[in-house]
Amino acid sequence: MSNLPPSSPCRPEPAMMANRPDELPPRSQQIFAWFRWYCRRYYFPAHFHALRLLPPTQYLAGDHSDPDPAMPLVILANHPSWWDPVVCTLLSARFPTRVIYSPIDARALETYRFFRKLGFFGVEQGTARGAARFLQCSRAVLDTPGTILWITAQGRFTDPRSRPVTLMPGLARVLARWRKPAMVLPLAIEYPFWDERSPEALAHFGEPLQVDPSRPISAEAWGGLLAGRLEQTMDNLALAGISRDPGIFHTLHTGRAGVGGMYDRFRRASAWLGLRRFDGTHAAAIAVRKTKEIGDGGHP
């Protein structure tokens, strides 16, 4: 993913990086690139109908590229599902020159140890040691050009319809102590079922929050700002998702459609005999049925 020069301090070596307190958490860029390719090519298409992005904010307008790769960036996402790391890995392609780091519950990291090689760092929740570890690693990421601190600050799986949105206090404490310009970009994710057997993965980057070092604010105030902006982004995505209209989204990746099995084999053969291109989606099946009804004089 990274186009940074070899001398860049945030480019990982082929081996795992050291993990001293003053350095970035371990990660392997080669393994991350392979994992994103595998998710895009095989894993995501096998389980989802499509990954759709609601048109981004002005921050990602135009060619949707990162306008200021040197600016310290935090992506604040909600946490609706186990699938979030896969979807966020695919969305990270929107920031091609940056390297991703993300906190994760230390117990979960013990279960999914492979995530260590993807830039995840373990944090013990509810302990002073965990809080110190989070502050330390987060500052190391923000201090390194060309990185993103990608965080699901709800701290646990939470239904995207749950209101009010509540966040763990760690990110607010980091930003209250930060004394350089930075950007916080909210990200909402949902996994609704529309017309197909597989769910949709919907995402939306909301309006960013600027960190202004000349106007420091308290951790409590940051907590309110972060929760409010993320909730607004989630509300906007929810309204778009309710429409069930793929036309208002950018479709980034597509997966499987149709019923599968012998039924789709029969439909494919029927399409071939009728000299039609086979489309396994539910919408295409309905359209074919309507065409037949019109040809029969409107009788089913």
PDB file of C-alpha atoms in Angstrom:
ATOM      1  CA  MET A   1       0.000   0.000   0.000  1.00  0.00           C
ATOM      2  CA  SER A   2       2.749   2.453   0.860  1.00  0.00           C
ATOM      3  CA  ASN A   3       4.608   4.551  -1.719  1.00  0.00           C
ATOM      4  CA  LEU A   4       6.942   6.023   0.891  1.00  0.00           C
ATOM      5  CA  PRO A   5      10.676   6.141   0.175  1.00  0.00           C
ATOM      6  CA  PRO A   6      12.866   3.448   1.744  1.00  0.00           C
ATOM      7  CA  SER A   7      14.292   5.969   4.219  1.00  0.00           C
ATOM      8  CA  SER A   8      10.874   6.824   5.631  1.00  0.00           C
ATOM      9  CA  PRO A   9      10.654   6.081   9.391  1.00  0.00           C
ATOM     10  CA  CYS A  10       7.188   4.582   8.978  1.00  0.00           C
ATOM     11  CA  ARG A  11       8.122   2.007   6.321  1.00  0.00           C
ATOM     12  CA  PRO A  12       8.333  -1.416   8.031  1.00  0.00           C
ATOM     13  CA  GLU A  13      11.183  -3.748   7.243  1.00  0.00           C
ATOM     14  CA  PRO A  14      10.439  -7.226   5.889  1.00  0.00           C
ATOM     15  CA  ALA A  15      10.975  -8.551   9.385  1.00  0.00           C
ATOM     16  CA  MET A  16       8.712  -7.449  12.215  1.00  0.00           C
ATOM     17  CA  MET A  17       9.590  -4.034  13.571  1.00  0.00           C
ATOM     18  CA  ALA A  18      10.952  -3.627  17.098  1.00  0.00           C
ATOM     19  CA  ASN A  19       8.426  -2.658  19.735  1.00  0.00           C
ATOM     20  CA  ARG A  20      10.265  -0.341  22.099  1.00  0.00           C
ATOM     21  CA  PRO A  21       8.081   2.218  23.929  1.00  0.00           C
ATOM     22  CA  ASP A  22       9.291   5.068  21.711  1.00  0.00           C
ATOM     23  CA  GLU A  23       8.619   3.238  18.421  1.00  0.00           C
ATOM     24  CA  LEU A  24       5.664   2.181  16.335  1.00  0.00           C
ATOM     25  CA  PRO A  25       3.924  -1.121  17.069  1.00  0.00           C
ATOM     26  CA  PRO A  26       5.088  -4.159  15.063  1.00  0.00           C
ATOM     27  CA  ARG A  27       3.690  -4.707  11.571  1.00  0.00           C
ATOM     28  CA  SER A  28       4.672  -6.141   8.200  1.00  0.00           C
ATOM     29  CA  GLN A  29       3.665  -4.101   5.174  1.00  0.00           C
ATOM     30  CA  GLN A  30       4.172  -7.088   2.888  1.00  0.00           C
ATOM     31  CA  ILE A  31       1.755  -9.235   4.913  1.00  0.00           C
ATOM     32  CA  PHE A  32      -0.739  -6.376   5.124  1.00  0.00           C
ATOM     33  CA  ALA A  33      -0.657  -5.949   1.336  1.00  0.00           C
ATOM     34  CA  TRP A  34      -1.189  -9.687   0.880  1.00  0.00           C
ATOM     35  CA  PHE A  35      -4.087  -9.686   3.383  1.00  0.00           C
ATOM     36  CA  ARG A  36      -5.833  -6.813   1.612  1.00  0.00           C
ATOM     37  CA  TRP A  37      -5.427  -8.567  -1.756  1.00  0.00           C
ATOM     38  CA  TYR A  38      -6.844 -11.792  -0.299  1.00  0.00           C
ATOM     39  CA  CYS A  39      -9.809  -9.954   1.234  1.00  0.00           C
ATOM     40  CA  ARG A  40     -10.555  -8.122  -2.018  1.00  0.00           C
ATOM     41  CA  ARG A  41     -10.106 -11.113  -4.307  1.00  0.00           C
ATOM     42  CA  TYR A  42     -11.580 -13.976  -2.295  1.00  0.00           C
ATOM     43  CA  TYR A  43     -12.756 -13.456   1.292  1.00  0.00           C
ATOM     44  CA  PHE A  44     -15.027 -10.433   0.901  1.00  0.00           C
ATOM     45  CA  PRO A  45     -16.722 -11.578  -2.354  1.00  0.00           C
ATOM     46  CA  ALA A  46     -17.521 -14.940  -0.764  1.00  0.00           C
ATOM     47  CA  HIS A  47     -19.541 -13.350   2.043  1.00  0.00           C
ATOM     48  CA  PHE A  48     -20.940 -10.021   0.806  1.00  0.00           C
ATOM     49  CA  HIS A  49     -22.900  -8.751  -2.152  1.00  0.00           C
ATOM     50  CA  ALA A  50     -21.018  -5.430  -2.404  1.00  0.00           C
ATOM     51  CA  LEU A  51     -18.935  -2.842  -0.569  1.00  0.00           C
ATOM     52  CA  ARG A  52     -20.543   0.556  -1.139  1.00  0.00           C
ATOM     53  CA  LEU A  53     -19.237   3.957  -0.086  1.00  0.00           C
ATOM     54  CA  LEU A  54     -21.601   6.888   0.370  1.00  0.00           C
ATOM     55  CA  PRO A  55     -20.131   9.855  -1.556  1.00  0.00           C
ATOM     56  CA  PRO A  56     -17.353  11.205   0.640  1.00  0.00           C
ATOM     57  CA  THR A  57     -17.025  14.580   2.255  1.00  0.00           C
ATOM     58  CA  GLN A  58     -14.979  17.462   0.943  1.00  0.00           C
ATOM     59  CA  TYR A  59     -11.936  15.978   2.691  1.00  0.00           C
ATOM     60  CA  LEU A  60     -11.968  13.099   0.195  1.00  0.00           C
ATOM     61  CA  ALA A  61     -13.563  14.954  -2.719  1.00  0.00           C
ATOM     62  CA  GLY A  62     -12.257  15.146  -6.260  1.00  0.00           C
ATOM     63  CA  ASP A  63     -10.252  12.040  -7.022  1.00  0.00           C
ATOM     64  CA  HIS A  64     -10.973  10.798  -3.476  1.00  0.00           C
ATOM     65  CA  SER A  65      -7.281  10.811  -2.616  1.00  0.00           C
ATOM     66  CA  ASP A  66      -5.734  11.946   0.637  1.00  0.00           C
ATOM     67  CA  PRO A  67      -5.244  15.737   0.295  1.00  0.00           C
ATOM     68  CA  ASP A  68      -2.488  16.052   2.920  1.00  0.00           C
ATOM     69  CA  PRO A  69      -0.562  12.798   3.517  1.00  0.00           C
ATOM     70  CA  ALA A  70       1.763  14.546   5.987  1.00  0.00           C
ATOM     71  CA  MET A  71      -1.096  15.582   8.289  1.00  0.00           C
ATOM     72  CA  PRO A  72      -1.503  13.309  11.353  1.00  0.00           C
ATOM     73  CA  LEU A  73      -4.771  11.473  10.755  1.00  0.00           C
ATOM     74  CA  VAL A  74      -7.144   9.546  13.003  1.00  0.00           C
ATOM     75  CA  ILE A  75     -10.025   7.554  11.537  1.00  0.00           C
ATOM     76  CA  LEU A  76     -12.740   7.108  14.146  1.00  0.00           C
ATOM     77  CA  ALA A  77     -15.063   4.235  13.199  1.00  0.00           C
ATOM     78  CA  ASN A  78     -18.061   2.645  14.831  1.00  0.00           C
ATOM     79  CA  HIS A  79     -17.814  -1.064  15.674  1.00  0.00           C
ATOM     80  CA  PRO A  80     -20.898  -2.994  14.512  1.00  0.00           C
ATOM     81  CA  SER A  81     -19.413  -6.381  13.653  1.00  0.00           C
ATOM     82  CA  TRP A  82     -16.611  -8.929  13.590  1.00  0.00           C
ATOM     83  CA  TRP A  83     -16.261  -8.019   9.894  1.00  0.00           C
ATOM     84  CA  ASP A  84     -14.954  -4.496  10.625  1.00  0.00           C
ATOM     85  CA  PRO A  85     -11.224  -5.322  10.207  1.00  0.00           C
ATOM     86  CA  VAL A  86     -11.888  -6.832   6.761  1.00  0.00           C
ATOM     87  CA  VAL A  87     -13.985  -3.878   5.568  1.00  0.00           C
ATOM     88  CA  CYS A  88     -11.576  -1.317   7.030  1.00  0.00           C
ATOM     89  CA  THR A  89      -8.666  -3.114   5.352  1.00  0.00           C
ATOM     90  CA  LEU A  90     -10.416  -2.675   1.997  1.00  0.00           C
ATOM     91  CA  LEU A  91     -11.275   0.965   2.754  1.00  0.00           C
ATOM     92  CA  SER A  92      -7.642   1.671   3.626  1.00  0.00           C
ATOM     93  CA  ALA A  93      -6.932   1.634  -0.114  1.00  0.00           C
ATOM     94  CA  ARG A  94      -8.499   5.134  -0.124  1.00  0.00           C
ATOM     95  CA  PHE A  95      -5.271   6.279   1.578  1.00  0.00           C
ATOM     96  CA  PRO A  96      -2.616   4.669  -0.633  1.00  0.00           C
ATOM     97  CA  THR A  97       0.424   6.477   0.794  1.00  0.00           C
ATOM     98  CA  ARG A  98      -0.360   5.852   4.458  1.00  0.00           C
ATOM     99  CA  VAL A  99       0.413   2.974   6.821  1.00  0.00           C
ATOM    100  CA  ILE A 100      -2.359   1.798   9.155  1.00  0.00           C
ATOM    101  CA  TYR A 101      -2.111   1.103  12.891  1.00  0.00           C
ATOM    102  CA  SER A 102      -5.022   0.148  15.091  1.00  0.00           C
ATOM    103  CA  PRO A 103      -5.625  -0.709  18.771  1.00  0.00           C
ATOM    104  CA  ILE A 104      -7.419  -3.914  19.673  1.00  0.00           C
ATOM    105  CA  ASP A 105      -8.418  -5.557  22.936  1.00  0.00           C
ATOM    106  CA  ALA A 106      -5.399  -7.503  24.195  1.00  0.00           C
ATOM    107  CA  ARG A 107      -7.490 -10.649  24.738  1.00  0.00           C
ATOM    108  CA  ALA A 108      -8.791 -10.533  21.175  1.00  0.00           C
ATOM    109  CA  LEU A 109      -5.242 -10.133  19.876  1.00  0.00           C
ATOM    110  CA  GLU A 110      -4.272 -13.314  21.697  1.00  0.00           C
ATOM    111  CA  THR A 111      -7.074 -15.066  19.804  1.00  0.00           C
ATOM    112  CA  TYR A 112      -6.200 -13.520  16.424  1.00  0.00           C
ATOM    113  CA  ARG A 113      -2.415 -13.318  16.686  1.00  0.00           C
ATOM    114  CA  PHE A 114      -2.084 -12.888  12.935  1.00  0.00           C
ATOM    115  CA  PHE A 115      -3.385  -9.328  13.446  1.00  0.00           C
ATOM    116  CA  ARG A 116      -0.076  -8.416  15.094  1.00  0.00           C
ATOM    117  CA  LYS A 117       1.493  -8.446  11.620  1.00  0.00           C
ATOM    118  CA  LEU A 118      -1.187  -6.092  10.284  1.00  0.00           C
ATOM    119  CA  GLY A 119      -0.416  -3.186  12.616  1.00  0.00           C
ATOM    120  CA  PHE A 120      -2.823  -4.023  15.448  1.00  0.00           C
ATOM    121  CA  PHE A 121      -1.495  -3.400  18.955  1.00  0.00           C
ATOM    122  CA  GLY A 122      -3.026  -4.942  22.063  1.00  0.00           C
ATOM    123  CA  VAL A 123      -4.516  -2.790  24.819  1.00  0.00           C
ATOM    124  CA  GLU A 124      -5.760  -4.114  28.152  1.00  0.00           C
ATOM    125  CA  GLN A 125      -9.148  -2.532  28.710  1.00  0.00           C
ATOM    126  CA  GLY A 126      -9.929  -1.048  32.108  1.00  0.00           C
ATOM    127  CA  THR A 127      -6.360  -1.043  33.440  1.00  0.00           C
ATOM    128  CA  ALA A 128      -3.792   1.701  34.003  1.00  0.00           C
ATOM    129  CA  ARG A 129      -1.234  -0.305  32.042  1.00  0.00           C
ATOM    130  CA  GLY A 130      -3.638  -0.559  29.122  1.00  0.00           C
ATOM    131  CA  ALA A 131      -4.329   3.179  29.178  1.00  0.00           C
ATOM    132  CA  ALA A 132      -0.604   3.935  29.212  1.00  0.00           C
ATOM    133  CA  ARG A 133       0.006   1.524  26.353  1.00  0.00           C
ATOM    134  CA  PHE A 134      -2.751   3.122  24.267  1.00  0.00           C
ATOM    135  CA  LEU A 135      -1.462   6.668  24.873  1.00  0.00           C
ATOM    136  CA  GLN A 136       2.107   5.617  24.110  1.00  0.00           C
ATOM    137  CA  CYS A 137       1.353   3.806  20.856  1.00  0.00           C
ATOM    138  CA  SER A 138      -1.157   6.408  19.669  1.00  0.00           C
ATOM    139  CA  ARG A 139       1.347   9.224  20.121  1.00  0.00           C
ATOM    140  CA  ALA A 140       4.007   7.213  18.276  1.00  0.00           C
ATOM    141  CA  VAL A 141       1.628   6.762  15.328  1.00  0.00           C
ATOM    142  CA  LEU A 142       0.581  10.421  15.229  1.00  0.00           C
ATOM    143  CA  ASP A 143       4.211  11.516  15.494  1.00  0.00           C
ATOM    144  CA  THR A 144       5.166   9.487  12.411  1.00  0.00           C
ATOM    145  CA  PRO A 145       4.419  11.026   8.982  1.00  0.00           C
ATOM    146  CA  GLY A 146       2.446   8.900   6.556  1.00  0.00           C
ATOM    147  CA  THR A 147       0.456   6.897   9.098  1.00  0.00           C
ATOM    148  CA  ILE A 148      -3.164   6.555  10.236  1.00  0.00           C
ATOM    149  CA  LEU A 149      -4.409   5.755  13.711  1.00  0.00           C
ATOM    150  CA  TRP A 150      -7.525   3.724  12.808  1.00  0.00           C
ATOM    151  CA  ILE A 151      -9.678   3.199  15.870  1.00  0.00           C
ATOM    152  CA  THR A 152     -13.079   1.726  16.788  1.00  0.00           C
ATOM    153  CA  ALA A 153     -13.482   3.777  19.941  1.00  0.00           C
ATOM    154  CA  GLN A 154     -16.737   2.181  21.072  1.00  0.00           C
ATOM    155  CA  GLY A 155     -14.529  -0.569  22.445  1.00  0.00           C
ATOM    156  CA  ARG A 156     -17.011  -3.396  21.820  1.00  0.00           C
ATOM    157  CA  PHE A 157     -19.455  -4.608  19.188  1.00  0.00           C
ATOM    158  CA  THR A 158     -22.367  -2.135  19.162  1.00  0.00           C
ATOM    159  CA  ASP A 159     -25.482  -2.118  17.008  1.00  0.00           C
ATOM    160  CA  PRO A 160     -25.272   0.829  14.560  1.00  0.00           C
ATOM    161  CA  ARG A 161     -28.795   1.891  15.594  1.00  0.00           C
ATOM    162  CA  SER A 162     -27.872   2.261  19.288  1.00  0.00           C
ATOM    163  CA  ARG A 163     -28.147   5.860  20.519  1.00  0.00           C
ATOM    164  CA  PRO A 164     -26.576   7.860  22.013  1.00  0.00           C
ATOM    165  CA  VAL A 165     -23.173   6.869  20.682  1.00  0.00           C
ATOM    166  CA  THR A 166     -20.737   6.368  23.552  1.00  0.00           C
ATOM    167  CA  LEU A 167     -16.970   6.055  23.184  1.00  0.00           C
ATOM    168  CA  MET A 168     -14.075   4.851  25.282  1.00  0.00           C
ATOM    169  CA  PRO A 169     -12.155   7.851  26.722  1.00  0.00           C
ATOM    170  CA  GLY A 170      -8.695   6.999  25.353  1.00  0.00           C
ATOM    171  CA  LEU A 171      -8.795   8.920  22.065  1.00  0.00           C
ATOM    172  CA  ALA A 172     -10.206  12.037  23.726  1.00  0.00           C
ATOM    173  CA  ARG A 173      -7.302  11.980  26.201  1.00  0.00           C
ATOM    174  CA  VAL A 174      -4.782  11.626  23.377  1.00  0.00           C
ATOM    175  CA  LEU A 175      -6.233  14.603  21.482  1.00  0.00           C
ATOM    176  CA  ALA A 176      -6.445  16.762  24.622  1.00  0.00           C
ATOM    177  CA  ARG A 177      -2.668  16.340  25.043  1.00  0.00           C
ATOM    178  CA  TRP A 178      -1.793  16.675  21.348  1.00  0.00           C
ATOM    179  CA  ARG A 179      -0.135  19.989  20.449  1.00  0.00           C
ATOM    180  CA  LYS A 180       0.181  19.753  16.667  1.00  0.00           C
ATOM    181  CA  PRO A 181      -2.305  20.095  13.788  1.00  0.00           C
ATOM    182  CA  ALA A 182      -4.183  16.868  13.084  1.00  0.00           C
ATOM    183  CA  MET A 183      -7.379  15.561  11.522  1.00  0.00           C
ATOM    184  CA  VAL A 184     -10.046  13.199  12.859  1.00  0.00           C
ATOM    185  CA  LEU A 185     -12.178  11.602  10.166  1.00  0.00           C
ATOM    186  CA  PRO A 186     -15.349   9.777  11.339  1.00  0.00           C
ATOM    187  CA  LEU A 187     -16.311   6.544   9.591  1.00  0.00           C
ATOM    188  CA  ALA A 188     -19.707   4.820   9.793  1.00  0.00           C
ATOM    189  CA  ILE A 189     -20.183   1.175   8.760  1.00  0.00           C
ATOM    190  CA  GLU A 190     -23.328  -0.960   8.423  1.00  0.00           C
ATOM    191  CA  TYR A 191     -24.113  -4.446   7.117  1.00  0.00           C
ATOM    192  CA  PRO A 192     -27.769  -4.467   5.989  1.00  0.00           C
ATOM    193  CA  PHE A 193     -29.508  -7.085   3.892  1.00  0.00           C
ATOM    194  CA  TRP A 194     -31.122  -5.623   0.776  1.00  0.00           C
ATOM    195  CA  ASP A 195     -32.351  -7.747  -2.124  1.00  0.00           C
ATOM    196  CA  GLU A 196     -29.713 -10.465  -2.242  1.00  0.00           C
ATOM    197  CA  ARG A 197     -28.817 -13.529  -0.206  1.00  0.00           C
ATOM    198  CA  SER A 198     -25.604 -11.866   1.015  1.00  0.00           C
ATOM    199  CA  PRO A 199     -25.494  -8.596   2.973  1.00  0.00           C
ATOM    200  CA  GLU A 200     -24.258  -5.241   1.766  1.00  0.00           C
ATOM    201  CA  ALA A 201     -21.294  -3.541   3.444  1.00  0.00           C
ATOM    202  CA  LEU A 202     -22.037   0.195   3.568  1.00  0.00           C
ATOM    203  CA  ALA A 203     -19.530   2.846   4.631  1.00  0.00           C
ATOM    204  CA  HIS A 204     -19.435   6.634   4.903  1.00  0.00           C
ATOM    205  CA  PHE A 205     -16.647   9.046   5.814  1.00  0.00           C
ATOM    206  CA  GLY A 206     -18.230  12.010   7.593  1.00  0.00           C
ATOM    207  CA  GLU A 207     -17.193  15.616   8.111  1.00  0.00           C
ATOM    208  CA  PRO A 208     -13.699  15.801   9.644  1.00  0.00           C
ATOM    209  CA  LEU A 209     -12.751  17.400  12.948  1.00  0.00           C
ATOM    210  CA  GLN A 210      -9.660  19.624  13.010  1.00  0.00           C
ATOM    211  CA  VAL A 211      -7.207  19.512  15.894  1.00  0.00           C
ATOM    212  CA  ASP A 212      -6.066  23.114  16.393  1.00  0.00           C
ATOM    213  CA  PRO A 213      -3.017  23.353  18.698  1.00  0.00           C
ATOM    214  CA  SER A 214      -3.681  27.050  19.259  1.00  0.00           C
ATOM    215  CA  ARG A 215      -7.069  26.234  20.819  1.00  0.00           C
ATOM    216  CA  PRO A 216      -6.604  23.226  23.140  1.00  0.00           C
ATOM    217  CA  ILE A 217      -9.734  21.733  24.681  1.00  0.00           C
ATOM    218  CA  SER A 218     -10.280  19.272  27.495  1.00  0.00           C
ATOM    219  CA  ALA A 219     -10.598  15.517  27.176  1.00  0.00           C
ATOM    220  CA  GLU A 220     -14.221  15.763  28.277  1.00  0.00           C
ATOM    221  CA  ALA A 221     -14.986  18.283  25.522  1.00  0.00           C
ATOM    222  CA  TRP A 222     -13.187  16.118  22.967  1.00  0.00           C
ATOM    223  CA  GLY A 223     -15.269  13.150  24.063  1.00  0.00           C
ATOM    224  CA  GLY A 224     -18.477  15.012  23.296  1.00  0.00           C
ATOM    225  CA  LEU A 225     -17.219  16.265  19.943  1.00  0.00           C
ATOM    226  CA  LEU A 226     -16.043  12.840  18.812  1.00  0.00           C
ATOM    227  CA  ALA A 227     -19.231  11.054  19.849  1.00  0.00           C
ATOM    228  CA  GLY A 228     -21.440  13.710  18.263  1.00  0.00           C
ATOM    229  CA  ARG A 229     -19.611  13.724  14.945  1.00  0.00           C
ATOM    230  CA  LEU A 230     -19.535   9.924  14.724  1.00  0.00           C
ATOM    231  CA  GLU A 231     -23.252   9.742  15.561  1.00  0.00           C
ATOM    232  CA  GLN A 232     -24.046  12.277  12.839  1.00  0.00           C
ATOM    233  CA  THR A 233     -22.057  10.224  10.325  1.00  0.00           C
ATOM    234  CA  MET A 234     -23.845   7.035  11.376  1.00  0.00           C
ATOM    235  CA  ASP A 235     -27.240   8.767  11.039  1.00  0.00           C
ATOM    236  CA  ASN A 236     -26.391   9.915   7.513  1.00  0.00           C
ATOM    237  CA  LEU A 237     -25.382   6.402   6.497  1.00  0.00           C
ATOM    238  CA  ALA A 238     -28.489   4.911   8.098  1.00  0.00           C
ATOM    239  CA  LEU A 239     -30.760   7.173   6.037  1.00  0.00           C
ATOM    240  CA  ALA A 240     -28.912   6.227   2.866  1.00  0.00           C
ATOM    241  CA  GLY A 241     -29.087   2.538   3.767  1.00  0.00           C
ATOM    242  CA  ILE A 242     -32.833   2.687   4.392  1.00  0.00           C
ATOM    243  CA  SER A 243     -33.306   3.856   0.799  1.00  0.00           C
ATOM    244  CA  ARG A 244     -31.910   0.518  -0.450  1.00  0.00           C
ATOM    245  CA  ASP A 245     -30.727   2.424  -3.518  1.00  0.00           C
ATOM    246  CA  PRO A 246     -27.251   1.388  -4.730  1.00  0.00           C
ATOM    247  CA  GLY A 247     -27.304   4.330  -7.128  1.00  0.00           C
ATOM    248  CA  ILE A 248     -26.495   6.820  -4.365  1.00  0.00           C
ATOM    249  CA  PHE A 249     -23.342   4.913  -3.398  1.00  0.00           C
ATOM    250  CA  HIS A 250     -19.981   4.325  -5.044  1.00  0.00           C
ATOM    251  CA  THR A 251     -19.652   0.556  -5.447  1.00  0.00           C
ATOM    252  CA  LEU A 252     -16.052  -0.298  -4.595  1.00  0.00           C
ATOM    253  CA  HIS A 253     -16.184  -4.104  -4.692  1.00  0.00           C
ATOM    254  CA  THR A 254     -18.775  -6.704  -5.651  1.00  0.00           C
ATOM    255  CA  GLY A 255     -19.334 -10.232  -4.410  1.00  0.00           C
ATOM    256  CA  ARG A 256     -21.744 -13.060  -4.983  1.00  0.00           C
ATOM    257  CA  ALA A 257     -25.341 -12.687  -6.088  1.00  0.00           C
ATOM    258  CA  GLY A 258     -28.146 -15.118  -6.733  1.00  0.00           C
ATOM    259  CA  VAL A 259     -29.473 -18.185  -4.960  1.00  0.00           C
ATOM    260  CA  GLY A 260     -26.609 -20.498  -5.851  1.00  0.00           C
ATOM    261  CA  GLY A 261     -26.582 -24.245  -6.387  1.00  0.00           C
ATOM    262  CA  MET A 262     -28.680 -26.085  -8.964  1.00  0.00           C
ATOM    263  CA  TYR A 263     -31.244 -23.275  -9.228  1.00  0.00           C
ATOM    264  CA  ASP A 264     -28.696 -20.784 -10.555  1.00  0.00           C
ATOM    265  CA  ARG A 265     -27.286 -23.419 -12.903  1.00  0.00           C
ATOM    266  CA  PHE A 266     -30.774 -23.792 -14.375  1.00  0.00           C
ATOM    267  CA  ARG A 267     -31.145 -20.002 -14.694  1.00  0.00           C
ATOM    268  CA  ARG A 268     -27.743 -19.749 -16.364  1.00  0.00           C
ATOM    269  CA  ALA A 269     -28.700 -22.442 -18.887  1.00  0.00           C
ATOM    270  CA  SER A 270     -32.028 -20.704 -19.586  1.00  0.00           C
ATOM    271  CA  ALA A 271     -30.219 -17.425 -20.207  1.00  0.00           C
ATOM    272  CA  TRP A 272     -27.789 -19.157 -22.578  1.00  0.00           C
ATOM    273  CA  LEU A 273     -30.641 -20.769 -24.533  1.00  0.00           C
ATOM    274  CA  GLY A 274     -32.389 -17.400 -24.743  1.00  0.00           C
ATOM    275  CA  LEU A 275     -29.165 -15.709 -25.926  1.00  0.00           C
ATOM    276  CA  ARG A 276     -29.148 -13.502 -22.828  1.00  0.00           C
ATOM    277  CA  ARG A 277     -26.264 -12.572 -20.563  1.00  0.00           C
ATOM    278  CA  PHE A 278     -26.797 -14.277 -17.209  1.00  0.00           C
ATOM    279  CA  ASP A 279     -27.249 -11.934 -14.242  1.00  0.00           C
ATOM    280  CA  GLY A 280     -27.815 -13.742 -10.950  1.00  0.00           C
ATOM    281  CA  THR A 281     -29.136 -10.764  -8.997  1.00  0.00           C
ATOM    282  CA  HIS A 282     -32.684 -10.679  -7.654  1.00  0.00           C
ATOM    283  CA  ALA A 283     -33.382  -7.421  -9.528  1.00  0.00           C
ATOM    284  CA  ALA A 284     -32.380  -9.027 -12.838  1.00  0.00           C
ATOM    285  CA  ALA A 285     -34.619 -12.034 -12.187  1.00  0.00           C
ATOM    286  CA  ILE A 286     -37.591  -9.735 -11.534  1.00  0.00           C
ATOM    287  CA  ALA A 287     -36.836  -7.753 -14.693  1.00  0.00           C
ATOM    288  CA  VAL A 288     -36.777 -10.940 -16.794  1.00  0.00           C
ATOM    289  CA  ARG A 289     -40.073 -12.017 -15.257  1.00  0.00           C
ATOM    290  CA  LYS A 290     -41.698  -8.657 -16.052  1.00  0.00           C
ATOM    291  CA  THR A 291     -40.451  -8.850 -19.637  1.00  0.00           C
ATOM    292  CA  LYS A 292     -42.034 -12.268 -20.030  1.00  0.00           C
ATOM    293  CA  GLU A 293     -45.327 -11.023 -18.569  1.00  0.00           C
ATOM    294  CA  ILE A 294     -45.406  -8.114 -21.042  1.00  0.00           C
ATOM    295  CA  GLY A 295     -44.689 -10.525 -23.876  1.00  0.00           C
ATOM    296  CA  ASP A 296     -47.601 -12.709 -22.716  1.00  0.00           C
ATOM    297  CA  GLY A 297     -49.981  -9.779 -22.710  1.00  0.00           C
ATOM    298  CA  GLY A 298     -49.546  -8.918 -19.068  1.00  0.00           C
ATOM    299  CA  HIS A 299     -50.677 -12.320 -17.728  1.00  0.00           C
ATOM    300  CA  PRO A 300     -48.395 -14.213 -15.327  1.00  0.00           C
TER     301      PRO A 300
END
